Amino acid sequence: MDKVEPVERRRGPSMDRRSERAHRAVLEAAAALFEDVGYARLTIDAVAARARVSKATVYRWWPNKAAVLMEAFLVAIERDVAFPDSGSVRTDLVEQAASLAQVLGERRLGMMVVALLGEAQNDDDLAQAFRGGWQEPRRAAGREVLHRAVERGQLRADLDLELVLDGVYGPVYLRLLYRHLPLDRSEIEKLVDQILDGIIAPNHPQGDLPSGAKSRT
Amino acid sequence: MDKVEPVERRRGPSMDRRSERAHRAVLEAAAALFEDVGYARLTIDAVAARARVSKATVYRWWPNKAAVLMEAFLVAIERDVAFPDSGSVRTDLVEQAASLAQVLGERRLGMMVVALLGEAQNDDDLAQAFRGGWQEPRRAAGREVLHRAVERGQLRADLDLELVLDGVYGPVYLRLLYRHLPLDRSEIEKLVDQILDGIIAPNHPQGDLPSGAKSRT
Amino acid sequence: MDKVEPVERRRGPSMDRRSERAHRAVLEAAAALFEDVGYARLTIDAVAARARVSKATVYRWWPNKAAVLMEAFLVAIERDVAFPDSGSVRTDLVEQAASLAQVLGERRLGMMVVALLGEAQNDDDLAQAFRGGWQEPRRAAGREVLHRAVERGQLRADLDLELVLDGVYGPVYLRLLYRHLPLDRSEIEKLVDQILDGIIAPNHPQGDLPSGAKSRT
Amino acid sequence: MDKVEPVERRRGPSMDRRSERAHRAVLEAAAALFEDVGYARLTIDAVAARARVSKATVYRWWPNKAAVLMEAFLVAIERDVAFPDSGSVRTDLVEQAASLAQVLGERRLGMMVVALLGEAQNDDDLAQAFRGGWQEPRRAAGREVLHRAVERGQLRADLDLELVLDGVYGPVYLRLLYRHLPLDRSEIEKLVDQILDGIIAPNHPQGDLPSGAKSRT
DNA sequence: TGTTAATCGAGACGGTACGTCCAGTCTTGAC
DNA sequence: GTCAAGACTGGACGTACCGTCTCGATTAACA
């Protein structure tokens, strides 16, 4: 991901002239304030004040606080995308799940994701920016890892890769957003093992095994 | 679950008698308005007006709109908890995942979950009510299913059941809250199969199999 | 004038319940601030702050700052209307002109009149309130004085009383609003004499005397 | 009045060349917009936009919108000054009052006078420009007329000419700015007659006639 | 004729106030 | 004695202008 190009930014011949300083200051202020007070109590007034920028300037470049926060989030995480290729699916998946867990596990970023997810339910522009800037690049990386593993014969050929991706990322999200239990490195390894190997007891006659599984014993 | 007893509800001597109509009307109004305008634009004023109740009455029984919505959510879903016991893990897990998908897939309820999840990040009372009224009962049912399967020898004995629960519920949440892809019955079945059986190719020499898996070949 | 009934005040069954304290405080604050900073720099924010009232309360009862100021003005001057009846037109007119001069000559009130006059050019509600609350009562008093004088035979019977009123009040306004020259009591007396007696030289053959005047020599 | 030389105009070496088009365009735009929206809603932004001139250019030549409007007003009326000398005071005064009434009676110009009068209350530069560019030339013309009439013996020698000027102009202002009654040519003639001849009934014993008047019967 | 400094348009900037909306508290009058 | 009705303070909203400030682009007078 070379450059975040937020959907809500108006483009024009003279856009470049706009104050880079103001732009950065707003994003930093938004991130800092978000950490202090959370999304609901975050106000554009406060962001503008902390960034020593006028409110009008904020509204000139972003349509609402969700958009500001989205860009702040994307800036904060954009360097973290990883396309590992160790030759081992297991290692690569652990790597990716851990990278995701690192972002979501950081209090500030995790809360941002929930907040943005909430807003995106009612804001298509936001949803699109979220998907394009955050979700899809990560899934693309995961898809790549899985694809290579299938080609190497490490994974079954008949997999629905999207479903596998959900199988890996879903539990990470769930743990870190509900925060019902911690998710450290060793848990992530257990999770990946579980996904790779399945959970059924070996050598046990299962009355209802699916075709793929049946052939395995 | 006989009765939802929301933590945030203040109790008083005459509460049960006088407020019954008002109480119900508020929850109905909140649910209806939420559907129309979403969480952010839902106002206590509007709820009170629609319920033909004074704002003071709303504040007498709930501390804020998140609490109102939480109770409305819990009322709306409480009949849906399922403790299936078909004798087959696969069937039971599909049943439970489908039950969850049904709730989250219903536009109104799914949005409520995200909204409440967002609010709960900064509101411990809310988080507790959410866990106690929604999340934990469902996990308990799932845990029960898994426990029985382990006892029957259908699942491996060394499993971390919490991690398995996350493995089942996580993907369902992910799909339905990000809405990147649909999740119908057949997808749910594929998901459960995938979890049960794992995804590694059979008979393929995996250089990095975990200990548990290694012993299986 | 028993009661000022500002046009912009919404009437309803529960209007009387509104906080008398807030109402008074707003008018006082508006008058005080007007004196300090003038009309253009008078802000509703400042009025609300000084009155220790929320901005919403101001806007609940008045549509804009001109309306607030109008009511403040009417409250400030309403006790000053005079219906003198000394038996002498001259005395009565001097009395009334002096009363007007006293209001307009007071820096704060004079400036209010100009400001309100300016706003009233583009605001019919305001113009009507201004006429009804300020201008017309005073003209009515003047009309009464003139009418009695005509009946007593002190003034010519063929006068256009409205024009006479303009002849008396006009110069007072002009002096006090342009402030080109002062207007003290003795000037007012000279003015009234001038109006009563005219300015033509006695016994001088005027080639163009009007009919009424001609018969006078 | 050869040339309007507004106090607020900054002069520079090459001003006359470059700015001519812009200068005129601004004044025209200001006048046109004033007519449309009135003083309060007239904005420099709008003036600049309509004149196809940058805001900076407006501020380069005028300190504020009042100054722009003042110059627009002076440009609009400067050709209207009249120094009539018909030999008859009555005719000359009617002429001058009518000339004033023509300006004030034109909706746009009348509103400008009120607006400028209002602003001038708190802006000495403006007040001075108003007096020098509008008020005083007209009064000078009136003073001249009165002076000649006194010299010819048509008016009493003991008059306070300033008070007489106020007596003529004041009513015209009052009528046209309050707009309580129209003021056409015949009304103006009646007004001048009234001022010249006075309003007291001839041959009526006035108990309180002033000295000048007493000697007249 | 080509250089250069003044002036221009465009419009972003930090501010201030606008007028609206809602949160959450409090008062009143009717039932 | 409760409740609806709704006024209240407080404070954020998003908008509109203010007056200042870069920017290039244009231009007119001088080199």
PDB file of N, CA, C and O in Angstrom, chain C residues 88 90 121-122 131 134-135 153-154 156 160 163 166 173 175 177-178 180 190 194-201 204 206 208 210 213 216, chain D residues 88 90 111 121 134-135 153-154 156 160 163 166 173 175 177-178 180 190 194-201 204 206 208 210 213 216:
ATOM      1  N   SER C  88     -51.534  75.203  26.785  1.00  0.00           N
ATOM      2  CA  SER C  88     -50.757  75.953  25.794  1.00  0.00           C
ATOM      3  C   SER C  88     -50.080  74.999  24.816  1.00  0.00           C
ATOM      4  O   SER C  88     -49.337  74.108  25.221  1.00  0.00           O
ATOM      5  N   ARG C  90     -47.744  75.604  22.759  1.00  0.00           N
ATOM      6  CA  ARG C  90     -46.304  75.793  22.786  1.00  0.00           C
ATOM      7  C   ARG C  90     -45.674  74.959  23.904  1.00  0.00           C
ATOM      8  O   ARG C  90     -44.768  74.169  23.678  1.00  0.00           O
ATOM      9  N   GLN C 121     -35.538  48.244   8.125  1.00  0.00           N
ATOM     10  CA  GLN C 121     -35.660  48.420   6.673  1.00  0.00           C
ATOM     11  C   GLN C 121     -35.854  47.081   5.971  1.00  0.00           C
ATOM     12  O   GLN C 121     -36.443  47.014   4.899  1.00  0.00           O
ATOM     13  N   ASN C 122     -35.335  46.025   6.566  1.00  0.00           N
ATOM     14  CA  ASN C 122     -35.409  44.714   5.914  1.00  0.00           C
ATOM     15  C   ASN C 122     -36.154  43.676   6.738  1.00  0.00           C
ATOM     16  O   ASN C 122     -35.998  42.484   6.507  1.00  0.00           O
ATOM     17  N   ARG C 131     -42.847  50.563  15.151  1.00  0.00           N
ATOM     18  CA  ARG C 131     -43.943  51.514  15.004  1.00  0.00           C
ATOM     19  C   ARG C 131     -44.908  51.407  16.176  1.00  0.00           C
ATOM     20  O   ARG C 131     -45.246  52.403  16.802  1.00  0.00           O
ATOM     21  N   TRP C 134     -43.043  52.149  19.790  1.00  0.00           N
ATOM     22  CA  TRP C 134     -42.275  53.369  20.034  1.00  0.00           C
ATOM     23  C   TRP C 134     -42.863  54.576  19.317  1.00  0.00           C
ATOM     24  O   TRP C 134     -43.287  55.549  19.939  1.00  0.00           O
ATOM     25  N   GLN C 135     -42.922  54.465  17.996  1.00  0.00           N
ATOM     26  CA  GLN C 135     -43.232  55.638  17.209  1.00  0.00           C
ATOM     27  C   GLN C 135     -44.686  56.088  17.373  1.00  0.00           C
ATOM     28  O   GLN C 135     -44.963  57.247  17.688  1.00  0.00           O
ATOM     29  N   GLY C 153     -58.744  76.710  18.933  1.00  0.00           N
ATOM     30  CA  GLY C 153     -58.533  77.836  18.035  1.00  0.00           C
ATOM     31  C   GLY C 153     -57.122  78.380  18.083  1.00  0.00           C
ATOM     32  O   GLY C 153     -56.816  79.421  17.503  1.00  0.00           O
ATOM     33  N   GLN C 154     -56.226  77.680  18.756  1.00  0.00           N
ATOM     34  CA  GLN C 154     -54.856  78.172  18.837  1.00  0.00           C
ATOM     35  C   GLN C 154     -54.076  77.886  17.559  1.00  0.00           C
ATOM     36  O   GLN C 154     -53.127  78.590  17.231  1.00  0.00           O
ATOM     37  N   ARG C 156     -54.250  76.817  13.280  1.00  0.00           N
ATOM     38  CA  ARG C 156     -55.122  76.935  12.118  1.00  0.00           C
ATOM     39  C   ARG C 156     -55.919  75.646  11.932  1.00  0.00           C
ATOM     40  O   ARG C 156     -55.458  74.531  12.242  1.00  0.00           O
ATOM     41  N   ASP C 160     -52.499  69.976   8.188  1.00  0.00           N
ATOM     42  CA  ASP C 160     -52.312  68.535   8.042  1.00  0.00           C
ATOM     43  C   ASP C 160     -51.528  68.112   9.276  1.00  0.00           C
ATOM     44  O   ASP C 160     -50.312  68.312   9.368  1.00  0.00           O
ATOM     45  N   LEU C 163     -48.292  66.203   9.038  1.00  0.00           N
ATOM     46  CA  LEU C 163     -47.165  66.985   8.538  1.00  0.00           C
ATOM     47  C   LEU C 163     -46.594  67.861   9.657  1.00  0.00           C
ATOM     48  O   LEU C 163     -45.376  68.080   9.747  1.00  0.00           O
ATOM     49  N   ASP C 166     -44.472  65.675  11.796  1.00  0.00           N
ATOM     50  CA  ASP C 166     -43.167  65.471  11.161  1.00  0.00           C
ATOM     51  C   ASP C 166     -42.314  66.722  11.320  1.00  0.00           C
ATOM     52  O   ASP C 166     -41.103  66.638  11.513  1.00  0.00           O
ATOM     53  N   TYR C 173     -35.088  64.332  15.498  1.00  0.00           N
ATOM     54  CA  TYR C 173     -34.386  63.137  15.020  1.00  0.00           C
ATOM     55  C   TYR C 173     -33.106  63.525  14.295  1.00  0.00           C
ATOM     56  O   TYR C 173     -32.034  62.984  14.534  1.00  0.00           O
ATOM     57  N   ARG C 175     -31.175  66.132  14.286  1.00  0.00           N
ATOM     58  CA  ARG C 175     -30.082  66.633  15.110  1.00  0.00           C
ATOM     59  C   ARG C 175     -29.443  65.530  15.931  1.00  0.00           C
ATOM     60  O   ARG C 175     -28.226  65.472  16.085  1.00  0.00           O
ATOM     61  N   LEU C 177     -29.577  62.237  15.594  1.00  0.00           N
ATOM     62  CA  LEU C 177     -29.024  61.038  14.973  1.00  0.00           C
ATOM     63  C   LEU C 177     -27.806  61.378  14.127  1.00  0.00           C
ATOM     64  O   LEU C 177     -26.844  60.633  14.095  1.00  0.00           O
ATOM     65  N   TYR C 178     -27.844  62.528  13.457  1.00  0.00           N
ATOM     66  CA  TYR C 178     -26.643  62.953  12.749  1.00  0.00           C
ATOM     67  C   TYR C 178     -25.617  63.529  13.725  1.00  0.00           C
ATOM     68  O   TYR C 178     -24.433  63.555  13.463  1.00  0.00           O
ATOM     69  N   HIS C 180     -24.922  66.472  14.347  1.00  0.00           N
ATOM     70  CA  HIS C 180     -24.128  67.568  13.785  1.00  0.00           C
ATOM     71  C   HIS C 180     -24.101  68.759  14.720  1.00  0.00           C
ATOM     72  O   HIS C 180     -23.143  69.522  14.740  1.00  0.00           O
ATOM     73  N   LYS C 190     -36.655  77.190  20.733  1.00  0.00           N
ATOM     74  CA  LYS C 190     -36.527  77.945  19.481  1.00  0.00           C
ATOM     75  C   LYS C 190     -37.161  77.191  18.318  1.00  0.00           C
ATOM     76  O   LYS C 190     -37.836  77.774  17.458  1.00  0.00           O
ATOM     77  N   GLN C 194     -40.256  78.478  16.048  1.00  0.00           N
ATOM     78  CA  GLN C 194     -40.074  78.572  14.601  1.00  0.00           C
ATOM     79  C   GLN C 194     -41.194  77.866  13.850  1.00  0.00           C
ATOM     80  O   GLN C 194     -41.710  78.370  12.848  1.00  0.00           O
ATOM     81  N   ILE C 195     -41.580  76.725  14.393  1.00  0.00           N
ATOM     82  CA  ILE C 195     -42.656  75.982  13.740  1.00  0.00           C
ATOM     83  C   ILE C 195     -43.986  76.701  13.893  1.00  0.00           C
ATOM     84  O   ILE C 195     -44.770  76.829  12.944  1.00  0.00           O
ATOM     85  N   LEU C 196     -44.207  77.179  15.100  1.00  0.00           N
ATOM     86  CA  LEU C 196     -45.494  77.849  15.339  1.00  0.00           C
ATOM     87  C   LEU C 196     -45.608  79.123  14.516  1.00  0.00           C
ATOM     88  O   LEU C 196     -46.636  79.371  13.887  1.00  0.00           O
ATOM     89  N   ASP C 197     -44.566  79.920  14.511  1.00  0.00           N
ATOM     90  CA  ASP C 197     -44.652  81.257  13.933  1.00  0.00           C
ATOM     91  C   ASP C 197     -44.204  81.362  12.492  1.00  0.00           C
ATOM     92  O   ASP C 197     -44.462  82.361  11.823  1.00  0.00           O
ATOM     93  N   GLY C 198     -43.497  80.350  12.032  1.00  0.00           N
ATOM     94  CA  GLY C 198     -42.984  80.443  10.673  1.00  0.00           C
ATOM     95  C   GLY C 198     -41.716  81.275  10.633  1.00  0.00           C
ATOM     96  O   GLY C 198     -41.255  81.780  11.659  1.00  0.00           O
ATOM     97  N   ILE C 199     -41.182  81.402   9.434  1.00  0.00           N
ATOM     98  CA  ILE C 199     -39.888  82.078   9.347  1.00  0.00           C
ATOM     99  C   ILE C 199     -39.886  83.271   8.411  1.00  0.00           C
ATOM    100  O   ILE C 199     -38.881  83.962   8.271  1.00  0.00           O
ATOM    101  N   ILE C 200     -41.010  83.506   7.760  1.00  0.00           N
ATOM    102  CA  ILE C 200     -41.003  84.653   6.830  1.00  0.00           C
ATOM    103  C   ILE C 200     -40.958  85.969   7.582  1.00  0.00           C
ATOM    104  O   ILE C 200     -41.403  86.083   8.713  1.00  0.00           O
ATOM    105  N   ALA C 201     -40.383  86.902   6.925  1.00  0.00           N
ATOM    106  CA  ALA C 201     -40.290  88.235   7.520  1.00  0.00           C
ATOM    107  C   ALA C 201     -41.678  88.873   7.550  1.00  0.00           C
ATOM    108  O   ALA C 201     -42.404  88.817   6.560  1.00  0.00           O
ATOM    109  N   HIS C 204     -43.328  91.789   4.868  1.00  0.00           N
ATOM    110  CA  HIS C 204     -42.561  91.802   3.634  1.00  0.00           C
ATOM    111  C   HIS C 204     -43.413  91.233   2.515  1.00  0.00           C
ATOM    112  O   HIS C 204     -44.016  90.186   2.651  1.00  0.00           O
ATOM    113  N   GLN C 206     -44.307  89.047  -0.100  1.00  0.00           N
ATOM    114  CA  GLN C 206     -43.827  87.777  -0.638  1.00  0.00           C
ATOM    115  C   GLN C 206     -44.570  87.489  -1.925  1.00  0.00           C
ATOM    116  O   GLN C 206     -45.786  87.373  -1.941  1.00  0.00           O
ATOM    117  N   ASP C 208     -44.867  84.869  -3.491  1.00  0.00           N
ATOM    118  CA  ASP C 208     -45.399  83.516  -3.688  1.00  0.00           C
ATOM    119  C   ASP C 208     -46.005  82.931  -2.425  1.00  0.00           C
ATOM    120  O   ASP C 208     -45.900  81.755  -2.152  1.00  0.00           O
ATOM    121  N   PRO C 210     -48.499  81.285   0.087  1.00  0.00           N
ATOM    122  CA  PRO C 210     -49.641  80.380  -0.120  1.00  0.00           C
ATOM    123  C   PRO C 210     -50.910  81.075   0.341  1.00  0.00           C
ATOM    124  O   PRO C 210     -50.860  82.020   1.125  1.00  0.00           O
ATOM    125  N   ALA C 213     -51.444  81.732   4.070  1.00  0.00           N
ATOM    126  CA  ALA C 213     -50.567  82.749   4.632  1.00  0.00           C
ATOM    127  C   ALA C 213     -50.969  84.145   4.176  1.00  0.00           C
ATOM    128  O   ALA C 213     -50.957  85.101   4.941  1.00  0.00           O
ATOM    129  N   ARG C 216     -53.099  86.476   6.056  1.00  0.00           N
ATOM    130  CA  ARG C 216     -52.722  86.730   7.430  1.00  0.00           C
ATOM    131  C   ARG C 216     -52.259  88.158   7.685  1.00  0.00           C
ATOM    132  O   ARG C 216     -52.434  88.664   8.789  1.00  0.00           O
TER     133      ARG C 216
ATOM    134  N   SER D  88     -36.995  83.133  -5.313  1.00  0.00           N
ATOM    135  CA  SER D  88     -38.045  82.890  -4.321  1.00  0.00           C
ATOM    136  C   SER D  88     -37.584  81.823  -3.329  1.00  0.00           C
ATOM    137  O   SER D  88     -37.218  80.723  -3.730  1.00  0.00           O
ATOM    138  N   ARG D  90     -39.308  80.172  -1.284  1.00  0.00           N
ATOM    139  CA  ARG D  90     -40.239  79.047  -1.312  1.00  0.00           C
ATOM    140  C   ARG D  90     -39.870  78.073  -2.421  1.00  0.00           C
ATOM    141  O   ARG D  90     -39.689  76.879  -2.183  1.00  0.00           O
ATOM    142  N   MET D 111     -32.306  53.193   1.838  1.00  0.00           N
ATOM    143  CA  MET D 111     -31.815  52.154   2.734  1.00  0.00           C
ATOM    144  C   MET D 111     -30.322  52.315   2.997  1.00  0.00           C
ATOM    145  O   MET D 111     -29.843  52.066   4.094  1.00  0.00           O
ATOM    146  N   GLN D 121     -22.510  55.577  13.538  1.00  0.00           N
ATOM    147  CA  GLN D 121     -22.604  55.787  14.986  1.00  0.00           C
ATOM    148  C   GLN D 121     -21.350  55.266  15.695  1.00  0.00           C
ATOM    149  O   GLN D 121     -20.989  55.743  16.767  1.00  0.00           O
ATOM    150  N   TRP D 134     -21.890  63.796   1.755  1.00  0.00           N
ATOM    151  CA  TRP D 134     -23.336  63.786   1.514  1.00  0.00           C
ATOM    152  C   TRP D 134     -24.051  64.935   2.220  1.00  0.00           C
ATOM    153  O   TRP D 134     -24.658  65.797   1.572  1.00  0.00           O
ATOM    154  N   GLN D 135     -23.906  64.937   3.537  1.00  0.00           N
ATOM    155  CA  GLN D 135     -24.732  65.826   4.326  1.00  0.00           C
ATOM    156  C   GLN D 135     -24.347  67.299   4.141  1.00  0.00           C
ATOM    157  O   GLN D 135     -25.192  68.145   3.814  1.00  0.00           O
ATOM    158  N   GLY D 153     -34.422  90.104   2.488  1.00  0.00           N
ATOM    159  CA  GLY D 153     -35.489  90.526   3.393  1.00  0.00           C
ATOM    160  C   GLY D 153     -36.701  89.625   3.333  1.00  0.00           C
ATOM    161  O   GLY D 153     -37.738  89.926   3.906  1.00  0.00           O
ATOM    162  N   GLN D 154     -36.561  88.482   2.672  1.00  0.00           N
ATOM    163  CA  GLN D 154     -37.724  87.584   2.599  1.00  0.00           C
ATOM    164  C   GLN D 154     -37.899  86.779   3.890  1.00  0.00           C
ATOM    165  O   GLN D 154     -38.997  86.362   4.219  1.00  0.00           O
ATOM    166  N   ARG D 156     -36.914  86.387   8.155  1.00  0.00           N
ATOM    167  CA  ARG D 156     -36.557  87.194   9.316  1.00  0.00           C
ATOM    168  C   ARG D 156     -35.039  87.191   9.500  1.00  0.00           C
ATOM    169  O   ARG D 156     -34.357  86.214   9.215  1.00  0.00           O
ATOM    170  N   ASP D 160     -32.047  81.305  13.291  1.00  0.00           N
ATOM    171  CA  ASP D 160     -30.910  80.381  13.433  1.00  0.00           C
ATOM    172  C   ASP D 160     -30.973  79.483  12.199  1.00  0.00           C
ATOM    173  O   ASP D 160     -31.781  78.567  12.124  1.00  0.00           O
ATOM    174  N   LEU D 163     -31.068  75.767  12.458  1.00  0.00           N
ATOM    175  CA  LEU D 163     -32.329  75.233  12.946  1.00  0.00           C
ATOM    176  C   LEU D 163     -33.367  75.214  11.830  1.00  0.00           C
ATOM    177  O   LEU D 163     -34.203  74.307  11.749  1.00  0.00           O
ATOM    178  N   ASP D 166     -32.607  72.232   9.699  1.00  0.00           N
ATOM    179  CA  ASP D 166     -33.137  71.021  10.340  1.00  0.00           C
ATOM    180  C   ASP D 166     -34.648  70.957  10.176  1.00  0.00           C
ATOM    181  O   ASP D 166     -35.217  69.881   9.993  1.00  0.00           O
ATOM    182  N   TYR D 173     -36.441  63.549   6.058  1.00  0.00           N
ATOM    183  CA  TYR D 173     -35.793  62.330   6.551  1.00  0.00           C
ATOM    184  C   TYR D 173     -36.802  61.445   7.283  1.00  0.00           C
ATOM    185  O   TYR D 173     -36.911  60.252   7.057  1.00  0.00           O
ATOM    186  N   ARG D 175     -40.025  61.184   7.274  1.00  0.00           N
ATOM    187  CA  ARG D 175     -41.022  60.505   6.448  1.00  0.00           C
ATOM    188  C   ARG D 175     -40.423  59.372   5.645  1.00  0.00           C
ATOM    189  O   ARG D 175     -41.011  58.310   5.508  1.00  0.00           O
ATOM    190  N   LEU D 177     -37.544  57.745   6.008  1.00  0.00           N
ATOM    191  CA  LEU D 177     -36.839  56.648   6.653  1.00  0.00           C
ATOM    192  C   LEU D 177     -37.771  55.802   7.499  1.00  0.00           C
ATOM    193  O   LEU D 177     -37.644  54.587   7.547  1.00  0.00           O
ATOM    194  N   TYR D 178     -38.719  56.451   8.169  1.00  0.00           N
ATOM    195  CA  TYR D 178     -39.731  55.658   8.872  1.00  0.00           C
ATOM    196  C   TYR D 178     -40.751  55.087   7.895  1.00  0.00           C
ATOM    197  O   TYR D 178     -41.403  54.100   8.164  1.00  0.00           O
ATOM    198  N   HIS D 180     -43.618  56.040   7.252  1.00  0.00           N
ATOM    199  CA  HIS D 180     -44.979  55.949   7.795  1.00  0.00           C
ATOM    200  C   HIS D 180     -45.993  56.548   6.848  1.00  0.00           C
ATOM    201  O   HIS D 180     -47.145  56.138   6.813  1.00  0.00           O
ATOM    202  N   LYS D 190     -46.501  71.621   0.746  1.00  0.00           N
ATOM    203  CA  LYS D 190     -47.230  71.931   1.991  1.00  0.00           C
ATOM    204  C   LYS D 190     -46.252  72.081   3.146  1.00  0.00           C
ATOM    205  O   LYS D 190     -46.409  72.956   4.013  1.00  0.00           O
ATOM    206  N   GLN D 194     -45.710  75.394   5.423  1.00  0.00           N
ATOM    207  CA  GLN D 194     -45.888  75.283   6.872  1.00  0.00           C
ATOM    208  C   GLN D 194     -44.700  75.878   7.610  1.00  0.00           C
ATOM    209  O   GLN D 194     -44.854  76.575   8.612  1.00  0.00           O
ATOM    210  N   ILE D 195     -43.522  75.594   7.094  1.00  0.00           N
ATOM    211  CA  ILE D 195     -42.329  76.120   7.744  1.00  0.00           C
ATOM    212  C   ILE D 195     -42.239  77.633   7.572  1.00  0.00           C
ATOM    213  O   ILE D 195     -41.934  78.364   8.523  1.00  0.00           O
ATOM    214  N   LEU D 196     -42.533  78.075   6.368  1.00  0.00           N
ATOM    215  CA  LEU D 196     -42.430  79.512   6.118  1.00  0.00           C
ATOM    216  C   LEU D 196     -43.444  80.294   6.934  1.00  0.00           C
ATOM    217  O   LEU D 196     -43.121  81.303   7.558  1.00  0.00           O
ATOM    218  N   ASP D 197     -44.669  79.812   6.935  1.00  0.00           N
ATOM    219  CA  ASP D 197     -45.766  80.606   7.497  1.00  0.00           C
ATOM    220  C   ASP D 197     -46.086  80.286   8.941  1.00  0.00           C
ATOM    221  O   ASP D 197     -46.804  81.043   9.598  1.00  0.00           O
ATOM    222  N   GLY D 198     -45.610  79.183   9.440  1.00  0.00           N
ATOM    223  CA  GLY D 198     -45.980  78.798  10.794  1.00  0.00           C
ATOM    224  C   GLY D 198     -47.355  78.171  10.817  1.00  0.00           C
ATOM    225  O   GLY D 198     -48.019  78.048   9.787  1.00  0.00           O
ATOM    226  N   ILE D 199     -47.772  77.802  12.018  1.00  0.00           N
ATOM    227  CA  ILE D 199     -49.030  77.061  12.100  1.00  0.00           C
ATOM    228  C   ILE D 199     -50.047  77.683  13.043  1.00  0.00           C
ATOM    229  O   ILE D 199     -51.161  77.192  13.182  1.00  0.00           O
ATOM    230  N   ILE D 200     -49.642  78.768  13.688  1.00  0.00           N
ATOM    231  CA  ILE D 200     -50.613  79.359  14.619  1.00  0.00           C
ATOM    232  C   ILE D 200     -51.754  80.029  13.875  1.00  0.00           C
ATOM    233  O   ILE D 200     -51.602  80.490  12.750  1.00  0.00           O
ATOM    234  N   ALA D 201     -52.889  80.035  14.529  1.00  0.00           N
ATOM    235  CA  ALA D 201     -54.063  80.659  13.938  1.00  0.00           C
ATOM    236  C   ALA D 201     -53.863  82.178  13.919  1.00  0.00           C
ATOM    237  O   ALA D 201     -53.424  82.763  14.907  1.00  0.00           O
ATOM    238  N   HIS D 204     -55.490  85.117  16.650  1.00  0.00           N
ATOM    239  CA  HIS D 204     -55.925  84.467  17.876  1.00  0.00           C
ATOM    240  C   HIS D 204     -55.010  84.904  18.995  1.00  0.00           C
ATOM    241  O   HIS D 204     -53.801  84.882  18.868  1.00  0.00           O
ATOM    242  N   GLN D 206     -52.728  84.514  21.640  1.00  0.00           N
ATOM    243  CA  GLN D 206     -51.940  83.403  22.181  1.00  0.00           C
ATOM    244  C   GLN D 206     -51.317  83.846  23.494  1.00  0.00           C
ATOM    245  O   GLN D 206     -50.522  84.778  23.537  1.00  0.00           O
ATOM    246  N   ASP D 208     -49.087  82.652  25.109  1.00  0.00           N
ATOM    247  CA  ASP D 208     -47.673  82.336  25.331  1.00  0.00           C
ATOM    248  C   ASP D 208     -46.820  82.530  24.091  1.00  0.00           C
ATOM    249  O   ASP D 208     -45.878  81.806  23.849  1.00  0.00           O
ATOM    250  N   PRO D 210     -44.046  83.739  21.653  1.00  0.00           N
ATOM    251  CA  PRO D 210     -42.673  84.203  21.911  1.00  0.00           C
ATOM    252  C   PRO D 210     -42.547  85.650  21.480  1.00  0.00           C
ATOM    253  O   PRO D 210     -43.369  86.153  20.716  1.00  0.00           O
ATOM    254  N   ALA D 213     -42.782  86.584  17.780  1.00  0.00           N
ATOM    255  CA  ALA D 213     -44.114  86.401  17.219  1.00  0.00           C
ATOM    256  C   ALA D 213     -45.073  87.467  17.726  1.00  0.00           C
ATOM    257  O   ALA D 213     -45.880  88.001  16.993  1.00  0.00           O
ATOM    258  N   ARG D 216     -45.745  90.598  16.007  1.00  0.00           N
ATOM    259  CA  ARG D 216     -46.142  90.474  14.624  1.00  0.00           C
ATOM    260  C   ARG D 216     -47.606  90.782  14.366  1.00  0.00           C
ATOM    261  O   ARG D 216     -47.961  91.249  13.294  1.00  0.00           O
TER     262      ARG D 216
END
